[in-house]
Amino acid sequence: MWHYVNAVIFKTGLLPINGIKIILLRWFGAKIGKDVTIKPCVNIKYPWFLTIGNHTWVGENVWIDSLVMITIGSNVCLSQGALLLTGSHNYKKSTFDLITGSLVLEDGVWIGANAIVNQGITIGSHAVLTSGSVATKNLDAYAVYQGNPAVRVRSRTIS
């Protein structure tokens, strides 16, 4: 059933009403905080593996590939086209076994446009992954990361 709801309501811009999206996500098992915004054309694999804190923004064309648990804190921004990936494949095996790892985005994190967060990653509080960057390891709190693979380029100071 979720597959059809996701295709008709979330992955398209046919129903841009945020409140209905939040209700549907909760019906399918997601834990969603208050004042969460989910923009059009967002793809969510399995909402029952999704927790989102308060005041979080999910931009257009974000893909939340929740094969296993994804925990997104409060005051998080997922910019347009960001990918949160919980699965990959073991290319070293002829059976190409599925590899999964949960994701944690702590409070205040900003994932830039078209950035990718790979499986098994924790992004520390208020860290930034800049546009087009790829997180392949945990990111420290209050730091800015850039590149592929993402490397720390500076501290993040909030005034």
PDB file of C-alpha atoms in Angstrom:
ATOM      1  CA  MET A   1       0.000   0.000   0.000  1.00  0.00           C
ATOM      2  CA  TRP A   2       2.829   2.404   0.901  1.00  0.00           C
ATOM      3  CA  HIS A   3       4.331   1.959  -2.563  1.00  0.00           C
ATOM      4  CA  TYR A   4       1.208   3.485  -4.150  1.00  0.00           C
ATOM      5  CA  VAL A   5       0.855   6.284  -1.587  1.00  0.00           C
ATOM      6  CA  ASN A   6       4.518   7.186  -2.083  1.00  0.00           C
ATOM      7  CA  ALA A   7       4.143   7.194  -5.887  1.00  0.00           C
ATOM      8  CA  VAL A   8       0.967   9.287  -5.994  1.00  0.00           C
ATOM      9  CA  ILE A   9       1.401  11.661  -3.027  1.00  0.00           C
ATOM     10  CA  PHE A  10       5.108  11.996  -2.244  1.00  0.00           C
ATOM     11  CA  LYS A  11       7.119  11.407  -5.411  1.00  0.00           C
ATOM     12  CA  THR A  12       4.934  13.779  -7.434  1.00  0.00           C
ATOM     13  CA  GLY A  13       3.852  17.367  -7.000  1.00  0.00           C
ATOM     14  CA  LEU A  14       0.170  16.455  -7.326  1.00  0.00           C
ATOM     15  CA  LEU A  15      -0.578  17.004  -3.639  1.00  0.00           C
ATOM     16  CA  PRO A  16       1.685  19.711  -2.227  1.00  0.00           C
ATOM     17  CA  ILE A  17      -0.251  19.923   1.069  1.00  0.00           C
ATOM     18  CA  ASN A  18       2.298  19.292   3.811  1.00  0.00           C
ATOM     19  CA  GLY A  19      -0.164  18.373   6.589  1.00  0.00           C
ATOM     20  CA  ILE A  20      -1.602  15.458   4.629  1.00  0.00           C
ATOM     21  CA  LYS A  21       1.893  14.105   3.980  1.00  0.00           C
ATOM     22  CA  ILE A  22       2.716  14.211   7.695  1.00  0.00           C
ATOM     23  CA  ILE A  23      -0.515  12.376   8.575  1.00  0.00           C
ATOM     24  CA  LEU A  24       0.164   9.694   5.954  1.00  0.00           C
ATOM     25  CA  LEU A  25       3.735   9.191   7.163  1.00  0.00           C
ATOM     26  CA  ARG A  26       2.489   8.746  10.736  1.00  0.00           C
ATOM     27  CA  TRP A  27      -0.190   6.278   9.583  1.00  0.00           C
ATOM     28  CA  PHE A  28       2.575   4.201   7.998  1.00  0.00           C
ATOM     29  CA  GLY A  29       4.688   4.207  11.165  1.00  0.00           C
ATOM     30  CA  ALA A  30       7.018   7.204  10.837  1.00  0.00           C
ATOM     31  CA  LYS A  31       7.679   9.255  13.944  1.00  0.00           C
ATOM     32  CA  ILE A  32       7.402  12.892  12.855  1.00  0.00           C
ATOM     33  CA  GLY A  33       7.873  15.920  15.117  1.00  0.00           C
ATOM     34  CA  LYS A  34       6.064  19.246  14.951  1.00  0.00           C
ATOM     35  CA  ASP A  35       6.501  21.872  12.228  1.00  0.00           C
ATOM     36  CA  VAL A  36       8.162  19.474   9.767  1.00  0.00           C
ATOM     37  CA  THR A  37       8.026  20.519   6.103  1.00  0.00           C
ATOM     38  CA  ILE A  38       8.117  17.936   3.321  1.00  0.00           C
ATOM     39  CA  LYS A  39       8.301  19.512  -0.123  1.00  0.00           C
ATOM     40  CA  PRO A  40       7.042  17.901  -3.377  1.00  0.00           C
ATOM     41  CA  CYS A  41       8.771  15.014  -5.157  1.00  0.00           C
ATOM     42  CA  VAL A  42      10.286  13.405  -2.051  1.00  0.00           C
ATOM     43  CA  ASN A  43      10.859   9.634  -2.235  1.00  0.00           C
ATOM     44  CA  ILE A  44      10.639   7.729   1.054  1.00  0.00           C
ATOM     45  CA  LYS A  45      11.348   3.988   0.871  1.00  0.00           C
ATOM     46  CA  TYR A  46       9.814   2.706   4.141  1.00  0.00           C
ATOM     47  CA  PRO A  47       8.344   5.280   6.551  1.00  0.00           C
ATOM     48  CA  TRP A  48       8.248   2.769   9.418  1.00  0.00           C
ATOM     49  CA  PHE A  49      12.057   3.122   9.518  1.00  0.00           C
ATOM     50  CA  LEU A  50      11.968   6.934   9.733  1.00  0.00           C
ATOM     51  CA  THR A  51      12.098   9.335  12.673  1.00  0.00           C
ATOM     52  CA  ILE A  52      12.190  13.117  12.120  1.00  0.00           C
ATOM     53  CA  GLY A  53      12.477  15.687  14.929  1.00  0.00           C
ATOM     54  CA  ASN A  54      10.860  19.125  15.184  1.00  0.00           C
ATOM     55  CA  HIS A  55      11.260  22.034  12.749  1.00  0.00           C
ATOM     56  CA  THR A  56      12.974  19.968  10.052  1.00  0.00           C
ATOM     57  CA  TRP A  57      12.809  20.772   6.324  1.00  0.00           C
ATOM     58  CA  VAL A  58      12.934  18.134   3.562  1.00  0.00           C
ATOM     59  CA  GLY A  59      13.484  19.756   0.160  1.00  0.00           C
ATOM     60  CA  GLU A  60      12.303  18.848  -3.320  1.00  0.00           C
ATOM     61  CA  ASN A  61      13.606  15.622  -4.859  1.00  0.00           C
ATOM     62  CA  VAL A  62      15.130  14.319  -1.623  1.00  0.00           C
ATOM     63  CA  TRP A  63      15.442  10.533  -1.565  1.00  0.00           C
ATOM     64  CA  ILE A  64      15.178   8.913   1.877  1.00  0.00           C
ATOM     65  CA  ASP A  65      16.183   5.316   1.171  1.00  0.00           C
ATOM     66  CA  SER A  66      15.134   3.923   4.546  1.00  0.00           C
ATOM     67  CA  LEU A  67      15.805   0.199   4.189  1.00  0.00           C
ATOM     68  CA  VAL A  68      16.759   0.353   7.885  1.00  0.00           C
ATOM     69  CA  MET A  69      16.370   3.075  10.514  1.00  0.00           C
ATOM     70  CA  ILE A  70      17.044   6.712   9.658  1.00  0.00           C
ATOM     71  CA  THR A  71      16.918   9.159  12.555  1.00  0.00           C
ATOM     72  CA  ILE A  72      16.823  12.841  11.633  1.00  0.00           C
ATOM     73  CA  GLY A  73      17.041  15.331  14.489  1.00  0.00           C
ATOM     74  CA  SER A  74      15.367  18.681  15.018  1.00  0.00           C
ATOM     75  CA  ASN A  75      16.177  21.814  13.022  1.00  0.00           C
ATOM     76  CA  VAL A  76      17.708  19.783  10.196  1.00  0.00           C
ATOM     77  CA  CYS A  77      17.699  20.921   6.560  1.00  0.00           C
ATOM     78  CA  LEU A  78      17.815  18.378   3.731  1.00  0.00           C
ATOM     79  CA  SER A  79      18.332  20.501   0.629  1.00  0.00           C
ATOM     80  CA  GLN A  80      17.025  19.705  -2.841  1.00  0.00           C
ATOM     81  CA  GLY A  81      18.130  16.405  -4.308  1.00  0.00           C
ATOM     82  CA  ALA A  82      19.909  15.120  -1.191  1.00  0.00           C
ATOM     83  CA  LEU A  83      20.205  11.322  -0.908  1.00  0.00           C
ATOM     84  CA  LEU A  84      20.138   9.465   2.395  1.00  0.00           C
ATOM     85  CA  LEU A  85      21.215   5.912   1.580  1.00  0.00           C
ATOM     86  CA  THR A  86      20.999   2.996   4.008  1.00  0.00           C
ATOM     87  CA  GLY A  87      21.901   0.260   1.554  1.00  0.00           C
ATOM     88  CA  SER A  88      24.578  -0.826  -0.866  1.00  0.00           C
ATOM     89  CA  HIS A  89      25.932  -4.112  -2.215  1.00  0.00           C
ATOM     90  CA  ASN A  90      29.029  -6.152  -1.463  1.00  0.00           C
ATOM     91  CA  TYR A  91      30.843  -6.023  -4.791  1.00  0.00           C
ATOM     92  CA  LYS A  92      33.448  -8.496  -3.476  1.00  0.00           C
ATOM     93  CA  LYS A  93      30.924 -11.347  -3.443  1.00  0.00           C
ATOM     94  CA  SER A  94      29.508 -13.024  -6.513  1.00  0.00           C
ATOM     95  CA  THR A  95      26.095 -12.932  -4.813  1.00  0.00           C
ATOM     96  CA  PHE A  96      26.316  -9.120  -4.542  1.00  0.00           C
ATOM     97  CA  ASP A  97      24.845  -9.287  -1.001  1.00  0.00           C
ATOM     98  CA  LEU A  98      22.903  -6.320   0.340  1.00  0.00           C
ATOM     99  CA  ILE A  99      24.746  -4.258   2.966  1.00  0.00           C
ATOM    100  CA  THR A 100      22.687  -1.961   5.202  1.00  0.00           C
ATOM    101  CA  GLY A 101      23.507   0.543   7.905  1.00  0.00           C
ATOM    102  CA  SER A 102      21.310   2.989   9.768  1.00  0.00           C
ATOM    103  CA  LEU A 103      21.792   6.752   9.544  1.00  0.00           C
ATOM    104  CA  VAL A 104      21.723   9.382  12.274  1.00  0.00           C
ATOM    105  CA  LEU A 105      21.559  13.089  11.483  1.00  0.00           C
ATOM    106  CA  GLU A 106      21.796  14.926  14.781  1.00  0.00           C
ATOM    107  CA  ASP A 107      20.105  18.260  15.563  1.00  0.00           C
ATOM    108  CA  GLY A 108      20.978  21.269  13.407  1.00  0.00           C
ATOM    109  CA  VAL A 109      22.559  19.318  10.524  1.00  0.00           C
ATOM    110  CA  TRP A 110      22.438  20.784   7.015  1.00  0.00           C
ATOM    111  CA  ILE A 111      22.781  18.454   4.039  1.00  0.00           C
ATOM    112  CA  GLY A 112      23.426  20.539   0.907  1.00  0.00           C
ATOM    113  CA  ALA A 113      21.747  20.161  -2.477  1.00  0.00           C
ATOM    114  CA  ASN A 114      22.556  16.880  -4.256  1.00  0.00           C
ATOM    115  CA  ALA A 115      24.776  15.700  -1.397  1.00  0.00           C
ATOM    116  CA  ILE A 116      24.899  11.983  -0.550  1.00  0.00           C
ATOM    117  CA  VAL A 117      25.042  10.365   2.883  1.00  0.00           C
ATOM    118  CA  ASN A 118      26.055   6.693   2.649  1.00  0.00           C
ATOM    119  CA  GLN A 119      24.897   3.856   4.892  1.00  0.00           C
ATOM    120  CA  GLY A 120      26.057   3.551   8.481  1.00  0.00           C
ATOM    121  CA  ILE A 121      26.947   7.237   8.914  1.00  0.00           C
ATOM    122  CA  THR A 122      26.352   9.513  11.902  1.00  0.00           C
ATOM    123  CA  ILE A 123      26.476  13.243  11.231  1.00  0.00           C
ATOM    124  CA  GLY A 124      27.225  15.212  14.384  1.00  0.00           C
ATOM    125  CA  SER A 125      25.182  18.096  15.714  1.00  0.00           C
ATOM    126  CA  HIS A 126      25.143  21.184  13.482  1.00  0.00           C
ATOM    127  CA  ALA A 127      27.552  19.725  10.911  1.00  0.00           C
ATOM    128  CA  VAL A 128      27.254  20.790   7.261  1.00  0.00           C
ATOM    129  CA  LEU A 129      27.726  18.559   4.219  1.00  0.00           C
ATOM    130  CA  THR A 130      28.072  20.987   1.309  1.00  0.00           C
ATOM    131  CA  SER A 131      26.284  20.702  -2.036  1.00  0.00           C
ATOM    132  CA  GLY A 132      27.334  17.750  -4.158  1.00  0.00           C
ATOM    133  CA  SER A 133      29.515  16.233  -1.432  1.00  0.00           C
ATOM    134  CA  VAL A 134      29.558  12.555  -0.428  1.00  0.00           C
ATOM    135  CA  ALA A 135      29.747  11.439   3.212  1.00  0.00           C
ATOM    136  CA  THR A 136      31.565   8.107   3.430  1.00  0.00           C
ATOM    137  CA  LYS A 137      32.434   8.310   7.144  1.00  0.00           C
ATOM    138  CA  ASN A 138      31.023   9.913  10.282  1.00  0.00           C
ATOM    139  CA  LEU A 139      31.081  13.723  10.342  1.00  0.00           C
ATOM    140  CA  ASP A 140      32.058  15.643  13.482  1.00  0.00           C
ATOM    141  CA  ALA A 141      29.731  18.130  15.159  1.00  0.00           C
ATOM    142  CA  TYR A 142      30.032  21.836  14.266  1.00  0.00           C
ATOM    143  CA  ALA A 143      32.185  21.170  11.202  1.00  0.00           C
ATOM    144  CA  VAL A 144      31.787  21.838   7.472  1.00  0.00           C
ATOM    145  CA  TYR A 145      32.572  18.995   5.059  1.00  0.00           C
ATOM    146  CA  GLN A 146      33.085  19.215   1.315  1.00  0.00           C
ATOM    147  CA  GLY A 147      34.074  16.991  -1.605  1.00  0.00           C
ATOM    148  CA  ASN A 148      33.970  13.358  -2.690  1.00  0.00           C
ATOM    149  CA  PRO A 149      34.783  11.812  -0.324  1.00  0.00           C
ATOM    150  CA  ALA A 150      33.838  14.643   2.011  1.00  0.00           C
ATOM    151  CA  VAL A 151      36.648  16.081   4.105  1.00  0.00           C
ATOM    152  CA  ARG A 152      36.510  18.615   6.892  1.00  0.00           C
ATOM    153  CA  VAL A 153      37.282  22.099   5.534  1.00  0.00           C
ATOM    154  CA  ARG A 154      36.501  24.302   8.536  1.00  0.00           C
ATOM    155  CA  SER A 155      34.643  24.620  11.804  1.00  0.00           C
ATOM    156  CA  ARG A 156      31.060  25.835  11.839  1.00  0.00           C
ATOM    157  CA  THR A 157      30.529  28.806  14.112  1.00  0.00           C
ATOM    158  CA  ILE A 158      26.927  29.823  14.740  1.00  0.00           C
ATOM    159  CA  SER A 159      26.316  33.358  15.962  1.00  0.00           C
TER     160      SER A 159
END
